[in-house]
Short mmCIF file of C-alpha atoms in Angstrom, two decimals:
data_model
loop_
_atom_site.label_atom_id
_atom_site.label_comp_id
_atom_site.label_asym_id
_atom_site.label_seq_id
_atom_site.Cartn_x
_atom_site.Cartn_y
_atom_site.Cartn_z
CA MET A 1 -0.07 -0.37 -0.19
CA GLU A 2 1.81 3.60 -1.32
CA LEU A 3 0.54 6.37 0.52
CA LYS A 4 1.76 9.35 0.22
CA ASN A 5 2.73 12.69 2.44
CA ASP A 6 -0.51 13.58 5.10
CA ASP A 7 -1.82 10.00 4.38
CA LYS A 8 0.69 8.07 5.39
CA ILE A 9 0.29 5.71 8.52
CA LYS A 10 2.79 6.95 11.40
CA GLU A 11 0.71 4.92 14.49
CA VAL A 12 -1.10 2.70 14.81
CA THR A 13 -3.52 1.03 17.27
CA PHE A 14 -4.65 -2.29 16.86
CA LEU A 15 -9.03 -2.73 17.49
CA PRO A 16 -11.05 -5.72 18.03
CA THR A 17 -10.70 -8.07 15.00
CA ILE A 18 -14.68 -8.74 14.86
CA GLN A 19 -16.85 -6.53 12.97
CA VAL A 20 -19.63 -6.93 14.53
CA PRO A 21 -22.90 -6.15 12.30
CA GLU A 22 -25.14 -2.83 13.28
CA ILE A 23 -28.06 -4.88 13.00
CA ALA A 24 -28.59 -8.19 14.71
CA ALA A 25 -29.49 -10.14 11.77
CA LYS A 26 -26.24 -9.14 9.82
CA LYS A 27 -23.29 -11.41 8.83
CA GLN A 28 -20.79 -10.87 11.56
CA SER A 29 -16.95 -10.71 10.16
CA ILE A 30 -13.94 -11.67 11.36
CA VAL A 31 -10.88 -9.86 10.33
CA ASP A 32 -7.18 -11.09 10.71
CA VAL A 33 -5.64 -7.61 11.74
CA LEU A 34 -7.88 -4.31 12.00
CA CYS A 35 -6.18 -1.04 12.81
CA LYS A 36 -6.75 2.35 13.41
CA SER A 37 -4.55 5.15 11.69
CA GLU A 38 -3.67 8.57 13.38
CA LYS A 39 -7.06 10.41 11.06
CA GLY A 40 -9.17 7.50 12.49
CA GLU A 41 -9.42 5.14 9.28
CA GLN A 42 -9.63 2.12 9.88
CA ILE A 43 -7.55 -0.39 8.29
CA ILE A 44 -7.89 -4.26 7.30
CA ILE A 45 -4.80 -6.78 7.05
CA GLU A 46 -5.44 -10.38 5.89
CA MET A 47 -3.12 -12.65 5.56
CA GLN A 48 -2.58 -15.99 3.65
CA VAL A 49 -0.90 -18.59 4.28
CA SER A 50 -1.79 -20.19 0.74
CA PRO A 51 -3.51 -19.26 -2.15
CA GLN A 52 -7.67 -19.52 -1.07
CA GLU A 53 -10.62 -19.40 -2.99
CA GLY A 54 -12.90 -16.64 -2.73
CA PHE A 55 -10.28 -15.04 -1.03
CA GLU A 56 -10.53 -11.54 -3.39
CA LYS A 57 -14.19 -11.58 -2.84
CA ARG A 58 -13.94 -11.90 1.21
CA ALA A 59 -11.38 -9.01 1.49
CA GLN A 60 -13.41 -7.04 -0.94
CA TYR A 61 -16.40 -7.60 1.84
CA TYR A 62 -14.55 -6.98 5.03
CA ALA A 63 -13.00 -3.30 3.25
CA ALA A 64 -16.05 -2.65 2.71
CA LYS A 65 -18.15 -3.64 5.91
CA ALA A 66 -15.08 -1.64 7.43
CA TYR A 67 -15.46 1.71 5.03
CA SER A 68 -19.31 1.51 5.58
CA MET A 69 -19.14 1.18 9.34
CA GLN A 70 -17.02 5.12 9.43
CA LEU A 71 -19.51 6.85 7.16
CA ASN A 72 -21.86 9.11 9.42
CA LYS A 73 -24.95 9.67 7.38
CA GLY A 74 -25.92 12.33 5.54
CA SER A 75 -22.08 13.59 5.63
CA ASP A 76 -21.29 13.64 2.09
CA LEU A 77 -23.88 14.02 -0.98
CA VAL A 78 -23.22 10.92 -2.34
CA ILE A 79 -24.11 9.50 0.88
CA LYS A 80 -27.01 11.45 1.55
CA ARG A 81 -28.36 10.24 -1.83
CA ALA A 82 -28.06 6.78 -1.11
CA TYR A 83 -29.62 7.12 2.19
CA GLU A 84 -32.48 8.77 0.20
CA GLU A 85 -32.66 5.98 -1.58
CA LEU A 86 -32.31 3.28 0.71
CA ASN A 87 -35.09 5.08 3.33
CA GLN A 88 -37.65 4.57 0.14
CA PHE A 89 -37.56 0.81 1.15
CA ASN A 90 -37.59 1.21 4.76
CA TRP A 91 -37.40 -2.02 5.52
CA THR A 92 -37.70 -4.03 9.06
CA GLU A 93 -34.75 -5.95 10.39
CA GLU A 94 -36.62 -8.99 9.65
CA GLU A 95 -37.08 -8.07 5.87
CA LEU A 96 -33.78 -6.96 5.63
CA PHE A 97 -32.39 -10.47 7.60
CA ILE A 98 -34.65 -12.19 4.28
CA TYR A 99 -33.46 -10.00 2.07
CA GLU A 100 -29.35 -10.96 2.80
CA GLN A 101 -30.41 -14.56 3.17
CA GLU A 102 -31.43 -13.93 -0.49
CA THR A 103 -28.60 -12.55 -1.53
CA LYS A 104 -26.58 -14.72 0.30
CA ARG A 105 -28.30 -17.88 -1.82
CA ILE A 106 -27.98 -16.10 -5.07
CA MET A 107 -24.00 -16.17 -4.15
CA ASP A 108 -24.05 -19.54 -3.17
CA ASN A 109 -25.80 -20.76 -6.34
CA ARG A 110 -23.87 -18.82 -8.07
CA ALA A 111 -20.50 -20.79 -6.45
CA ALA A 112 -22.23 -24.34 -6.98
CA GLU A 113 -23.06 -23.41 -10.59
CA ASP A 114 -19.13 -22.10 -10.98
CA TYR A 115 -18.00 -25.05 -9.55
CA LEU A 116 -20.59 -27.45 -11.62
CA ILE A 117 -19.15 -25.73 -14.52
CA LYS A 118 -15.74 -26.06 -13.48
CA THR A 119 -15.95 -29.98 -13.06
CA ALA A 120 -17.67 -30.09 -16.37
CA GLU A 121 -15.16 -28.83 -18.34
CA ALA A 122 -12.76 -30.70 -16.77
CA ARG A 123 -14.06 -33.72 -17.58
CA GLY A 124 -14.98 -32.59 -20.75
CA LYS A 125 -10.89 -31.96 -21.31
CA ALA A 126 -10.77 -35.66 -20.21
CA GLU A 127 -13.00 -37.04 -22.22
CA GLY A 128 -11.13 -35.17 -25.38
CA ILE A 129 -7.53 -36.49 -24.34
CA ARG A 130 -9.37 -39.91 -24.37
CA ILE A 131 -10.52 -39.74 -27.67
CA GLY A 132 -7.29 -38.22 -28.76
CA LYS A 133 -5.70 -40.82 -27.57
CA ALA A 134 -8.18 -44.01 -28.51
CA LYS A 135 -8.29 -41.43 -32.47
CA ALA A 136 -4.40 -41.50 -32.11
CA ARG A 137 -3.77 -45.57 -31.48
CA ALA A 138 -6.89 -46.39 -34.28
CA GLU A 139 -4.06 -44.55 -36.55
CA LYS A 140 -1.26 -46.19 -35.54
CA ILE A 141 -3.00 -49.72 -35.96
CA GLU A 142 -4.01 -48.70 -39.47
CA ILE A 143 -0.26 -47.60 -40.17
CA ALA A 144 1.06 -50.70 -39.14
CA ARG A 145 -1.53 -52.52 -40.96
CA LYS A 146 -0.27 -51.03 -44.08
CA PHE A 147 3.14 -51.38 -43.11
CA LYS A 148 2.63 -55.06 -42.78
CA GLN A 149 0.59 -55.54 -46.33
CA SER A 150 3.43 -53.62 -48.05
CA GLY A 151 5.91 -56.65 -46.30
CA VAL A 152 7.52 -53.71 -43.89
CA SER A 153 9.18 -56.48 -41.07
CA CYS A 154 7.57 -56.29 -37.74
CA ASP A 155 10.71 -54.87 -35.43
CA ILE A 156 10.72 -51.42 -37.85
CA ILE A 157 6.48 -51.03 -37.41
CA ALA A 158 6.92 -51.63 -33.65
CA GLN A 159 9.59 -49.37 -33.72
CA SER A 160 7.59 -46.21 -35.87
CA THR A 161 4.24 -46.76 -34.30
CA GLY A 162 4.98 -47.76 -30.50
CA LEU A 163 2.98 -51.21 -30.64
CA THR A 164 4.15 -54.24 -29.68
CA LYS A 165 5.18 -57.17 -32.31
CA LYS A 166 2.53 -59.10 -30.58
CA GLU A 167 -0.28 -56.79 -31.65
CA ILE A 168 1.72 -56.10 -34.97
CA GLU A 169 0.98 -59.81 -35.58
CA GLU A 170 -2.36 -60.12 -34.79
CA LEU A 171 -3.65 -57.42 -37.59
CA ASN A 172 -5.39 -58.64 -40.90
#
């Protein structure tokens, strides 16, 4: 993270790593390290020992949550408009919970679909390789058959095609 001049972090205060939701029905998050800079900005530090699928999305979620927890209602025109738009819905905690559950279900379904697609692609690739090898073997057998009909020795045919002498001798 590259920071310039006044944005540079000089001192850090460590905060609890659990990001408690404002509404009980919302999801609680736990980050590796949560700090507060001299300017009062929250900084999340996430560390991974090995690559994990979905890490980027999880890190973005944590960052968005930390960012949104620092906002004051109406402090910025854009934020004010967002609050005005959100207030149109005026959801109860139960409605918000249902909405978040539906969002989670949709995300879970997408993840399951992505997994199925990856699995199907891997199976398709494996099947393609198997078919390709079978075709290559059939071509070798056909070449060996033609060599044999032309009177080429089994040793040379075996050397040229990779077939065994026994396989060549069994050809018509």
